[in-house]
PDB file of N, CA and C in Angstrom:
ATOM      1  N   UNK A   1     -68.004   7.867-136.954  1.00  0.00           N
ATOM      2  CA  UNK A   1     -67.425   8.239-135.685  1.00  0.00           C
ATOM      3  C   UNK A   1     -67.120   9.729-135.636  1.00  0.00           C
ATOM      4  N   UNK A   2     -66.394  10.193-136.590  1.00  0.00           N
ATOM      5  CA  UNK A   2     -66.476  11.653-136.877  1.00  0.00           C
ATOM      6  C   UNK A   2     -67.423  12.941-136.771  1.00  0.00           C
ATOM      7  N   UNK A   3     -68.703  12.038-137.458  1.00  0.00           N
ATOM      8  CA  UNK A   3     -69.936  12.782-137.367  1.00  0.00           C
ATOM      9  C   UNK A   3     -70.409  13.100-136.614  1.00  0.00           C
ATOM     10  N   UNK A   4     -70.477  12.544-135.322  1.00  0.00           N
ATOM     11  CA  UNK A   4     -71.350  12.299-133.943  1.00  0.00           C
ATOM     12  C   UNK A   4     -70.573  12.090-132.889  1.00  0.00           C
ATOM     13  N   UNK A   5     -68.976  12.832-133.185  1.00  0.00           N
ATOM     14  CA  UNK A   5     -68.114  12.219-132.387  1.00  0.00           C
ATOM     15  C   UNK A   5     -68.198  12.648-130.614  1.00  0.00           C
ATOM     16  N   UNK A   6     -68.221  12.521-129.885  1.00  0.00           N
ATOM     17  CA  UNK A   6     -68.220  12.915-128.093  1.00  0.00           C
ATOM     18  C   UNK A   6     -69.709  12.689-128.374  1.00  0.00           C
ATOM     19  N   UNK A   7     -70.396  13.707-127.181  1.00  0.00           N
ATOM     20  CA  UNK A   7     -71.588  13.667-127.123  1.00  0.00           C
ATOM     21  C   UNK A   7     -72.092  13.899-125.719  1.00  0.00           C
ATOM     22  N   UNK A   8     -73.270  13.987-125.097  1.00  0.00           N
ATOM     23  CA  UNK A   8     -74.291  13.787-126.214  1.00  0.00           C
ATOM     24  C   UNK A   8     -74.431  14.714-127.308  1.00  0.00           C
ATOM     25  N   UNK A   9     -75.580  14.688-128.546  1.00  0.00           N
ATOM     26  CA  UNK A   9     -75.397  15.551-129.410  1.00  0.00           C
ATOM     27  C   UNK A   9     -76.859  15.481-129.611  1.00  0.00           C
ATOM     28  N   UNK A  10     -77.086  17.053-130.695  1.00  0.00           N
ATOM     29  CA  UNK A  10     -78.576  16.706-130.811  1.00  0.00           C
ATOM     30  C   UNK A  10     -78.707  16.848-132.215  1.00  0.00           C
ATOM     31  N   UNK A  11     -79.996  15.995-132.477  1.00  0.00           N
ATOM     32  CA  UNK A  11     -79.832  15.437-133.949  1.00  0.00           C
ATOM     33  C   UNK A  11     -81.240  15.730-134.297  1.00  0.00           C
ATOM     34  N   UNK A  12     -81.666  15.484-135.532  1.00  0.00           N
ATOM     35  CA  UNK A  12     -83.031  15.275-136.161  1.00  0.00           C
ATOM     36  C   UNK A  12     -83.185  14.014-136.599  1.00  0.00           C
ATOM     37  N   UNK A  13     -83.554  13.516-136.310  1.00  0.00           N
ATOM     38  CA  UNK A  13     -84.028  11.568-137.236  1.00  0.00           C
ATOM     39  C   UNK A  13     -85.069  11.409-137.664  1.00  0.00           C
ATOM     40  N   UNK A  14     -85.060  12.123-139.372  1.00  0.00           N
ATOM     41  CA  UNK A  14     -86.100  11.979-140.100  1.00  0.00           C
ATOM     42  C   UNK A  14     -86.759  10.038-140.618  1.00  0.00           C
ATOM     43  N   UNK A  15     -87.524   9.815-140.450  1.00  0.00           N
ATOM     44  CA  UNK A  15     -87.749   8.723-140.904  1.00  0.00           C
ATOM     45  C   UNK A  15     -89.055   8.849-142.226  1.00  0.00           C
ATOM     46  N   UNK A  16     -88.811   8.064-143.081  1.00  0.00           N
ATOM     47  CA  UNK A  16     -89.869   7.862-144.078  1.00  0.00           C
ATOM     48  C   UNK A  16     -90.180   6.422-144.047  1.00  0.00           C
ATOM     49  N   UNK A  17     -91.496   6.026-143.988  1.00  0.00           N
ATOM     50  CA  UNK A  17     -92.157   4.890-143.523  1.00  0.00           C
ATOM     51  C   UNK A  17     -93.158   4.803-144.678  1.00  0.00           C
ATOM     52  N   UNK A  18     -93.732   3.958-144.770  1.00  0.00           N
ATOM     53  CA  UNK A  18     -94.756   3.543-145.073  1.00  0.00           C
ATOM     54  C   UNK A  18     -96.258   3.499-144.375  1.00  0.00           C
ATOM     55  N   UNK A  19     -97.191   4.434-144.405  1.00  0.00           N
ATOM     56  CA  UNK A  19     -98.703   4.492-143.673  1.00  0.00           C
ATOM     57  C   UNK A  19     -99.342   3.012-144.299  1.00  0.00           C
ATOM     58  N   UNK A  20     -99.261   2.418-143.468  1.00  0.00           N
ATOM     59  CA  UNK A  20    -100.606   1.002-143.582  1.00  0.00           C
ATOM     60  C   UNK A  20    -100.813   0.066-142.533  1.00  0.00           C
ATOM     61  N   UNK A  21    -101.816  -0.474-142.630  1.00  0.00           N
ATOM     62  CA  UNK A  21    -102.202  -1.342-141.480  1.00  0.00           C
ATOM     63  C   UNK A  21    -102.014  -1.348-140.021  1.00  0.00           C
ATOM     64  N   UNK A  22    -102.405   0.450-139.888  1.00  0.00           N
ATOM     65  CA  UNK A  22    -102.663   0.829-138.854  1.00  0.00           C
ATOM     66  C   UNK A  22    -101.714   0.229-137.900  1.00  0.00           C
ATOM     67  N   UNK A  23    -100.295   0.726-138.341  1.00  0.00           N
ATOM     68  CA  UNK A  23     -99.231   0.179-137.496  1.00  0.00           C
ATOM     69  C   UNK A  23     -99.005   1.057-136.026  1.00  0.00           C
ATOM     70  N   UNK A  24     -98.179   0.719-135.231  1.00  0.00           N
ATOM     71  CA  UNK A  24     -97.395   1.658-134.282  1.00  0.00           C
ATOM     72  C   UNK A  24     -96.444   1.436-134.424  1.00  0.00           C
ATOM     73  N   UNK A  25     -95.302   2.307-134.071  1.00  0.00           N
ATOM     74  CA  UNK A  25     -93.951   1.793-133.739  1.00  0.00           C
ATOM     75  C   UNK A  25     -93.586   3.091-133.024  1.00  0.00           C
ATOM     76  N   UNK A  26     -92.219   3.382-132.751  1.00  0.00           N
ATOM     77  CA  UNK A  26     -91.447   4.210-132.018  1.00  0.00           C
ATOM     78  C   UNK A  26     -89.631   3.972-132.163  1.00  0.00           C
ATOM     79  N   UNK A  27     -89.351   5.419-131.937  1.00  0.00           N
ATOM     80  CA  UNK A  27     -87.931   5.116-131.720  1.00  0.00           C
ATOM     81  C   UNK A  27     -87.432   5.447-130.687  1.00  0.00           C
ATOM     82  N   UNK A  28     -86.180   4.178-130.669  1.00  0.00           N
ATOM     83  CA  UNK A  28     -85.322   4.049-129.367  1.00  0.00           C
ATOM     84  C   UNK A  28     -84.353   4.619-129.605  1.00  0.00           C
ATOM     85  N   UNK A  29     -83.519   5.259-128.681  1.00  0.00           N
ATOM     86  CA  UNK A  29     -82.155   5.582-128.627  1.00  0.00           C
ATOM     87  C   UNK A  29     -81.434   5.477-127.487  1.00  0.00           C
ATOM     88  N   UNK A  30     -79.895   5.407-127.587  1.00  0.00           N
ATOM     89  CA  UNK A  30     -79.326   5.425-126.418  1.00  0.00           C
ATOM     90  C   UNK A  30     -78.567   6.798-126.090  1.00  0.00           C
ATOM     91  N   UNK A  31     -78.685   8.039-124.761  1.00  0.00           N
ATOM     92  CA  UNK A  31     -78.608   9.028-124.305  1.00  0.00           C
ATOM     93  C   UNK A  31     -77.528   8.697-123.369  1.00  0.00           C
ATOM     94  N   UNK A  32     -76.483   7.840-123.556  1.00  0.00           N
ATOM     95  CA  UNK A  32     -75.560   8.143-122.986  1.00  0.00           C
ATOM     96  C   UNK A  32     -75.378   6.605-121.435  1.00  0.00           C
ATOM     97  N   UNK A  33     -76.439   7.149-120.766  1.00  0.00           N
ATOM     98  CA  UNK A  33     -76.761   6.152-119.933  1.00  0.00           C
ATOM     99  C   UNK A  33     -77.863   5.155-120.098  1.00  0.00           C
ATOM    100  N   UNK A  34     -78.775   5.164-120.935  1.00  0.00           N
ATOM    101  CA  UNK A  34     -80.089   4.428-120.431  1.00  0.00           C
ATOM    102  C   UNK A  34     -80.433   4.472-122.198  1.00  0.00           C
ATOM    103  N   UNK A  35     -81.619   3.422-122.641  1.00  0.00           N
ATOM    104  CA  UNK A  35     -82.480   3.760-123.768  1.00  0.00           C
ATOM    105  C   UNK A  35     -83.516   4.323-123.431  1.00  0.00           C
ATOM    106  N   UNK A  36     -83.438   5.248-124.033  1.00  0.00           N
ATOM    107  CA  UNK A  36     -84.806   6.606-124.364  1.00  0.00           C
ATOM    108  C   UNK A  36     -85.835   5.824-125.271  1.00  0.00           C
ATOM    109  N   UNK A  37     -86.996   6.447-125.177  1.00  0.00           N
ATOM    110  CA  UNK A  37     -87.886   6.664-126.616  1.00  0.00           C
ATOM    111  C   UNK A  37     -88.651   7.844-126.489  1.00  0.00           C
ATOM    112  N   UNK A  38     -88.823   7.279-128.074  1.00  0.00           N
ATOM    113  CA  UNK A  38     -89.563   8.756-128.063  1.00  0.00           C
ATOM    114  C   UNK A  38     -90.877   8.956-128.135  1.00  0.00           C
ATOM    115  N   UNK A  39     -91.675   9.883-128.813  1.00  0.00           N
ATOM    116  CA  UNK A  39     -93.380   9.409-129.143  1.00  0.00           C
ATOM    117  C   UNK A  39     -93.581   8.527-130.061  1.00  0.00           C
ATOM    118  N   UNK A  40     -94.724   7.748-129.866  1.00  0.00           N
ATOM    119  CA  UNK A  40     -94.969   6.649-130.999  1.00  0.00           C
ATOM    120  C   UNK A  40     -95.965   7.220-131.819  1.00  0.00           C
ATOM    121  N   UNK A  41     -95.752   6.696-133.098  1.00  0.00           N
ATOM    122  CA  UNK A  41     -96.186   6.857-134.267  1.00  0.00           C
ATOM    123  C   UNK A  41     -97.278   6.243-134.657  1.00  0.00           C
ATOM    124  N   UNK A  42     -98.664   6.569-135.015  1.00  0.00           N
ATOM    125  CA  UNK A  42     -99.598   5.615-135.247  1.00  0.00           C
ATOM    126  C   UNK A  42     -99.845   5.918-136.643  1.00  0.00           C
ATOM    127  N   UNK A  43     -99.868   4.587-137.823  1.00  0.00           N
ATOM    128  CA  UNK A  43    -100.201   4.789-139.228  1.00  0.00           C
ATOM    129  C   UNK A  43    -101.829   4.633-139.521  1.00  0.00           C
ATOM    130  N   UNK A  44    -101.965   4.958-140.223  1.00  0.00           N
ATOM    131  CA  UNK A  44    -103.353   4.927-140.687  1.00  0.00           C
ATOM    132  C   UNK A  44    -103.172   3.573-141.765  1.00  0.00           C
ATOM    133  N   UNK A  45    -103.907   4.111-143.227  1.00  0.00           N
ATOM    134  CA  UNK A  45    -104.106   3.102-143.782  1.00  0.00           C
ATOM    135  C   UNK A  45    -103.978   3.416-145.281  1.00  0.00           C
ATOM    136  N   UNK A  46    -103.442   4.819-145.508  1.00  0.00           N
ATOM    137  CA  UNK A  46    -103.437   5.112-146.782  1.00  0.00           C
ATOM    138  C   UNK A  46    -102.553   4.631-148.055  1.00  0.00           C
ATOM    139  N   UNK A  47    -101.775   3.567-147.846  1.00  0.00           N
ATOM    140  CA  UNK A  47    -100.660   3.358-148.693  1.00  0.00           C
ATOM    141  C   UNK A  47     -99.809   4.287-148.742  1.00  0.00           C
ATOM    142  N   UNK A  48     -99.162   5.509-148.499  1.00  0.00           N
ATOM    143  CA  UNK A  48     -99.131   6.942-148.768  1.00  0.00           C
ATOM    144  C   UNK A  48     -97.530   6.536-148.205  1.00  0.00           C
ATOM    145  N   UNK A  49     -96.387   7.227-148.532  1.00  0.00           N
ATOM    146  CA  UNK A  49     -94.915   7.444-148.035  1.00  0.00           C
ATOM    147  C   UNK A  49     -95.216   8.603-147.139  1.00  0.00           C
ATOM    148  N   UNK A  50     -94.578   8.604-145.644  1.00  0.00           N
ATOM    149  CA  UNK A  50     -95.222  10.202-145.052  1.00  0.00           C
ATOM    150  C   UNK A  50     -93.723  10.425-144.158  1.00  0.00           C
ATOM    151  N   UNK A  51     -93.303  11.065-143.780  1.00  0.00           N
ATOM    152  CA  UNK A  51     -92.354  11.422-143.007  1.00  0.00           C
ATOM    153  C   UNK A  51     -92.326  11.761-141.862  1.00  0.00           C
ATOM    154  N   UNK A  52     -91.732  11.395-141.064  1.00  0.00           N
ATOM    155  CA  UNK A  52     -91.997  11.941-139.385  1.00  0.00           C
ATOM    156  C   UNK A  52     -90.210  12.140-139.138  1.00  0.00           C
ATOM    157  N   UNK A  53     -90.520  13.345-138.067  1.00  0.00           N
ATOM    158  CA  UNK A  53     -89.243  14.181-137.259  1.00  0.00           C
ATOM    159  C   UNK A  53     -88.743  14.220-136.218  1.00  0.00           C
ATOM    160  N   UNK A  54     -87.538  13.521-135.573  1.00  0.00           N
ATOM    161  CA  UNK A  54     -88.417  13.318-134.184  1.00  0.00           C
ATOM    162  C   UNK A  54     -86.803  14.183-134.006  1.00  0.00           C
ATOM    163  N   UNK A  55     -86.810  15.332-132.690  1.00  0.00           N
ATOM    164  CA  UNK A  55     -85.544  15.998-132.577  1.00  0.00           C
ATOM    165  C   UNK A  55     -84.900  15.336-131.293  1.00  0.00           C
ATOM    166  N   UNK A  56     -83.792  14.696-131.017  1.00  0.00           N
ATOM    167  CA  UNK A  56     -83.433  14.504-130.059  1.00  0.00           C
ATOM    168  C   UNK A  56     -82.227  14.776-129.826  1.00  0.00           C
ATOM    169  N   UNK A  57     -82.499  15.634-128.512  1.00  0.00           N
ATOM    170  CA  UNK A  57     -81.400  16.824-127.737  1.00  0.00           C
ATOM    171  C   UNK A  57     -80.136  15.820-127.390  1.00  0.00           C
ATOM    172  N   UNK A  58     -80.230  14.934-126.788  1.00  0.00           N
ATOM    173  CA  UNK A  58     -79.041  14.124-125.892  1.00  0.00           C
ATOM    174  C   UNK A  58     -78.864  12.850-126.333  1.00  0.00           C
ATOM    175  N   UNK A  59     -79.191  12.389-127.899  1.00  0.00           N
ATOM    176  CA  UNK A  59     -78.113  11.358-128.446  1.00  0.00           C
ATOM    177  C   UNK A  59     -76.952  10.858-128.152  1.00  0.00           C
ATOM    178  N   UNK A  60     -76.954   9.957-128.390  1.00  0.00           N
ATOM    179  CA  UNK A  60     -74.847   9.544-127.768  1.00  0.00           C
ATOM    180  C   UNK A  60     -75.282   8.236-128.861  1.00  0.00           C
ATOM    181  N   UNK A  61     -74.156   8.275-129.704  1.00  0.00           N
ATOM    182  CA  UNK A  61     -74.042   7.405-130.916  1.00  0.00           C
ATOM    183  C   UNK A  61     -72.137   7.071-130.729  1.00  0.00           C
ATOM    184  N   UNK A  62     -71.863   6.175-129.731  1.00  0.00           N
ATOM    185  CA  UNK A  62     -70.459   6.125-130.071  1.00  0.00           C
ATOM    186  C   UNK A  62     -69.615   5.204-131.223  1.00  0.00           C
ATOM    187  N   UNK A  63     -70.140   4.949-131.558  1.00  0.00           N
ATOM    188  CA  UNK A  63     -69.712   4.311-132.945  1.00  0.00           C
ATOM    189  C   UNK A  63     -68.553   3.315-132.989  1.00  0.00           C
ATOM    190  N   UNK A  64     -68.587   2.600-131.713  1.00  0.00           N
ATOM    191  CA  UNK A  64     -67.623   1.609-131.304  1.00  0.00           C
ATOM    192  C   UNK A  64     -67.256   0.169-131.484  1.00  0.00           C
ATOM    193  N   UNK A  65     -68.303   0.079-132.572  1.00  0.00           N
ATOM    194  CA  UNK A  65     -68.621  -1.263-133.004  1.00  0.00           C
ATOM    195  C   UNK A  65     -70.102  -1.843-132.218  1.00  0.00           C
ATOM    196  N   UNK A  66     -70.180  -3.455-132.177  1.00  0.00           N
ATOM    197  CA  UNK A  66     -71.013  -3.315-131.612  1.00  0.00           C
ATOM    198  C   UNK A  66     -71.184  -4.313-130.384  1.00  0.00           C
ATOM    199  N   UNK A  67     -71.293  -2.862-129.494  1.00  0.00           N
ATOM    200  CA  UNK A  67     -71.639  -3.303-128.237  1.00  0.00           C
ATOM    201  C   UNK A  67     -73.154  -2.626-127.324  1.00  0.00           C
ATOM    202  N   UNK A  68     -73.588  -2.501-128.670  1.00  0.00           N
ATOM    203  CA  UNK A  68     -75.233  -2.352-128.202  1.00  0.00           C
ATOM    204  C   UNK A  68     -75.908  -1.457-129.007  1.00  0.00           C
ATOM    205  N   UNK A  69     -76.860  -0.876-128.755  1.00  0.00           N
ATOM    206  CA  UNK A  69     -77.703  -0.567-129.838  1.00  0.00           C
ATOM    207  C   UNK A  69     -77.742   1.270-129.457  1.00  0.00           C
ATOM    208  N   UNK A  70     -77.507   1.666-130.925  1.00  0.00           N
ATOM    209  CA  UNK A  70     -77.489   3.428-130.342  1.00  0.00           C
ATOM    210  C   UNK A  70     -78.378   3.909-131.128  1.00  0.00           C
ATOM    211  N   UNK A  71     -79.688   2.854-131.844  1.00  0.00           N
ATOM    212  CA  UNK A  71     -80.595   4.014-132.381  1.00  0.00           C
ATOM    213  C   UNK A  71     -81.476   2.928-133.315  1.00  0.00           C
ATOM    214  N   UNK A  72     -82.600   2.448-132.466  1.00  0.00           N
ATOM    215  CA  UNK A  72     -83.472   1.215-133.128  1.00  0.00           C
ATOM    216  C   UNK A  72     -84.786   1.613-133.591  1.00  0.00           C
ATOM    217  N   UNK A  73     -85.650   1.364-134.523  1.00  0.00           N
ATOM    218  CA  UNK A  73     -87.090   1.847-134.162  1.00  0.00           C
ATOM    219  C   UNK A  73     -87.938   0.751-134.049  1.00  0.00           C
ATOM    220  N   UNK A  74     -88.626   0.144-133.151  1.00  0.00           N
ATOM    221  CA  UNK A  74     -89.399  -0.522-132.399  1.00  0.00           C
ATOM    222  C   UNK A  74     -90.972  -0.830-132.837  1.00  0.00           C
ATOM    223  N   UNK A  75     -91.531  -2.029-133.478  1.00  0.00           N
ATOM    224  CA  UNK A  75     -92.755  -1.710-134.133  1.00  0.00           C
ATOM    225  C   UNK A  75     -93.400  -2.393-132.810  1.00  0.00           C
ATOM    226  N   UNK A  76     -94.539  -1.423-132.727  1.00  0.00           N
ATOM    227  CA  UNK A  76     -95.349  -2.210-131.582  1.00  0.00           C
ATOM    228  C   UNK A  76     -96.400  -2.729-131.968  1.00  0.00           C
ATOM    229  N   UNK A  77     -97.593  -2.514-132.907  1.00  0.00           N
ATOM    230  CA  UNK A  77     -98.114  -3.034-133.656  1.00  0.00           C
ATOM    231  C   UNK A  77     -97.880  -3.501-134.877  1.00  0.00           C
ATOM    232  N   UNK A  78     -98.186  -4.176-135.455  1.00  0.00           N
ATOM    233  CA  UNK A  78     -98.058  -4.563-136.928  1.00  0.00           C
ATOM    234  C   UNK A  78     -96.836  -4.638-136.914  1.00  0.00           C
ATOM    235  N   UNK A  79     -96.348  -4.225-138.495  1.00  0.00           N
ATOM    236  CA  UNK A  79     -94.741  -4.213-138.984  1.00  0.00           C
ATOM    237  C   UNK A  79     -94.702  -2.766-139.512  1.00  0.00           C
ATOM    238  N   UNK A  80     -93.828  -2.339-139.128  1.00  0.00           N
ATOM    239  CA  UNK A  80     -93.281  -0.927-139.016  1.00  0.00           C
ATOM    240  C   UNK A  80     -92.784  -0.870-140.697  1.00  0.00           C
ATOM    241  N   UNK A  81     -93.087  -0.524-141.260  1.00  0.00           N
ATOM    242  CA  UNK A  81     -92.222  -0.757-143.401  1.00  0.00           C
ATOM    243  C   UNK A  81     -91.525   0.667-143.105  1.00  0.00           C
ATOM    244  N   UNK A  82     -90.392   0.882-143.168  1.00  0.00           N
ATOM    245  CA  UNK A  82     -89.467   2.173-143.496  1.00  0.00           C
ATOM    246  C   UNK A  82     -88.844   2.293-144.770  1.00  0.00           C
ATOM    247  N   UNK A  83     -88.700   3.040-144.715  1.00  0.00           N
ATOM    248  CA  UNK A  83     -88.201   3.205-146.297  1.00  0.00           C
ATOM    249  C   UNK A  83     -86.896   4.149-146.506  1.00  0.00           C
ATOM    250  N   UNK A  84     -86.885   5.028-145.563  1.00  0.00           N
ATOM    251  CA  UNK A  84     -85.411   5.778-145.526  1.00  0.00           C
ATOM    252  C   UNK A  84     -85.304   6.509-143.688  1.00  0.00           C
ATOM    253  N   UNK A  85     -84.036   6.139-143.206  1.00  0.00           N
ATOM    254  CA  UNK A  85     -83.680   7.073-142.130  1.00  0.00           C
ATOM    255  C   UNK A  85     -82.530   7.797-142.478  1.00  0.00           C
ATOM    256  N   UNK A  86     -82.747   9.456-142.077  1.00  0.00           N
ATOM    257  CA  UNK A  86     -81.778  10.263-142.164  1.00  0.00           C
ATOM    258  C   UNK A  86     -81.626  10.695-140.829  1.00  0.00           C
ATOM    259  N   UNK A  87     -80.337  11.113-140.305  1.00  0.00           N
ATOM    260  CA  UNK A  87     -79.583  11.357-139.559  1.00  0.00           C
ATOM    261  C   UNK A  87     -79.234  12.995-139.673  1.00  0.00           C
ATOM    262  N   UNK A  88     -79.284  14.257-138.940  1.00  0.00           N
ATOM    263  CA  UNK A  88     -79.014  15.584-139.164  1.00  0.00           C
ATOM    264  C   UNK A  88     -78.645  16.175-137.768  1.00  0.00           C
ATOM    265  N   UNK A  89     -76.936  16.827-137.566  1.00  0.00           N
ATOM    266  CA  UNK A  89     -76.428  16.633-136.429  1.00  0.00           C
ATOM    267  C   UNK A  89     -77.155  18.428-136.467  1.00  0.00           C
ATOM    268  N   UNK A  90     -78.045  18.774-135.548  1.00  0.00           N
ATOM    269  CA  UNK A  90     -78.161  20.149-134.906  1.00  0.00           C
ATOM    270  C   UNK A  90     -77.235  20.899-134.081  1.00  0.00           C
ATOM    271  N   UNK A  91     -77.661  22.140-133.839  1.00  0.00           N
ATOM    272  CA  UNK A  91     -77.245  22.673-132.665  1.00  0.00           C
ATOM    273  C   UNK A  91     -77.832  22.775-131.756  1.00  0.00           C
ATOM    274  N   UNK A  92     -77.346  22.766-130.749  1.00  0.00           N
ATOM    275  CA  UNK A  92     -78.166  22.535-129.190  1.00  0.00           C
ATOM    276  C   UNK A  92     -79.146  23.043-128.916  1.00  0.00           C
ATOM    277  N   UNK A  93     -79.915  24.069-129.829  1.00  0.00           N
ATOM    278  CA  UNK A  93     -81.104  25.188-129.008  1.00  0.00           C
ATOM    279  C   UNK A  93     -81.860  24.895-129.924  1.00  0.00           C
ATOM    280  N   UNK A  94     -82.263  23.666-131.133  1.00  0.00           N
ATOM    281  CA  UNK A  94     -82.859  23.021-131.923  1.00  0.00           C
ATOM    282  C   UNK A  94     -84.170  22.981-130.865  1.00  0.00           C
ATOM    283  N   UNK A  95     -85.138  23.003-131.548  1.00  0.00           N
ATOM    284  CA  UNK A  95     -86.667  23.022-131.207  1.00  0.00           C
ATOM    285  C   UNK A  95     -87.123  22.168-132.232  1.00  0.00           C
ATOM    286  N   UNK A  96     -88.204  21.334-131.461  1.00  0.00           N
ATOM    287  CA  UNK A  96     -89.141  20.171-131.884  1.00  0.00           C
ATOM    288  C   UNK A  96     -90.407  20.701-132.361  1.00  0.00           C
ATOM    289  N   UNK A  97     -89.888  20.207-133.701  1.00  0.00           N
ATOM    290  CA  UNK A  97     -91.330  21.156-134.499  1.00  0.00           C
ATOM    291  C   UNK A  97     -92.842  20.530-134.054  1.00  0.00           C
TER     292      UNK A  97
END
């Protein structure tokens, strides 16, 4: 609650996944009013650990228990395998690499 406290805020949400079986997925978030997403991710097939970045400006994570979802990632094909999400609170003039 501390971390992410008011909002919105803008963050980095590194994810490390697993590349195989030519998956898709995507992540959701909630911006306060509505769920966002973001670009979807398409895996190939290499077995390989790979990392993706996704920067998002207007997060809202209220940390209120739970009364809904403030940050899901969504497999649309296949099964999405993750392996680590990190969380990194920016400053506002953060650019999407």
């Amino acid at each position: 609650e501390a971390f992410l406290a008011g909002g919105p805020q803008a963050v980095a949400v590194k994810i490390t996944y697993l590349d195989r079986a030519k998956a898709e997925w995507q992540v959701e978030y909630f911006n306060g009013t509505k769920m966002t997403t973001t670009r979807q991710v398409t895996c190939g097939d290499s077995g390989a650990a790979k990392t993706v970045t996704f920067i998002l400006r207007d997060a809202y994570f209220p940390g209120t228990g739970y009364t809904g979802l403030d940050l899901q990632i969504r497999a649309l094909k296949g099964d999405a395998v993750i392996r680590m999400v990190r969380v990194i609170k920016l400053n506002a003039q953060a650019k999407e690499p």
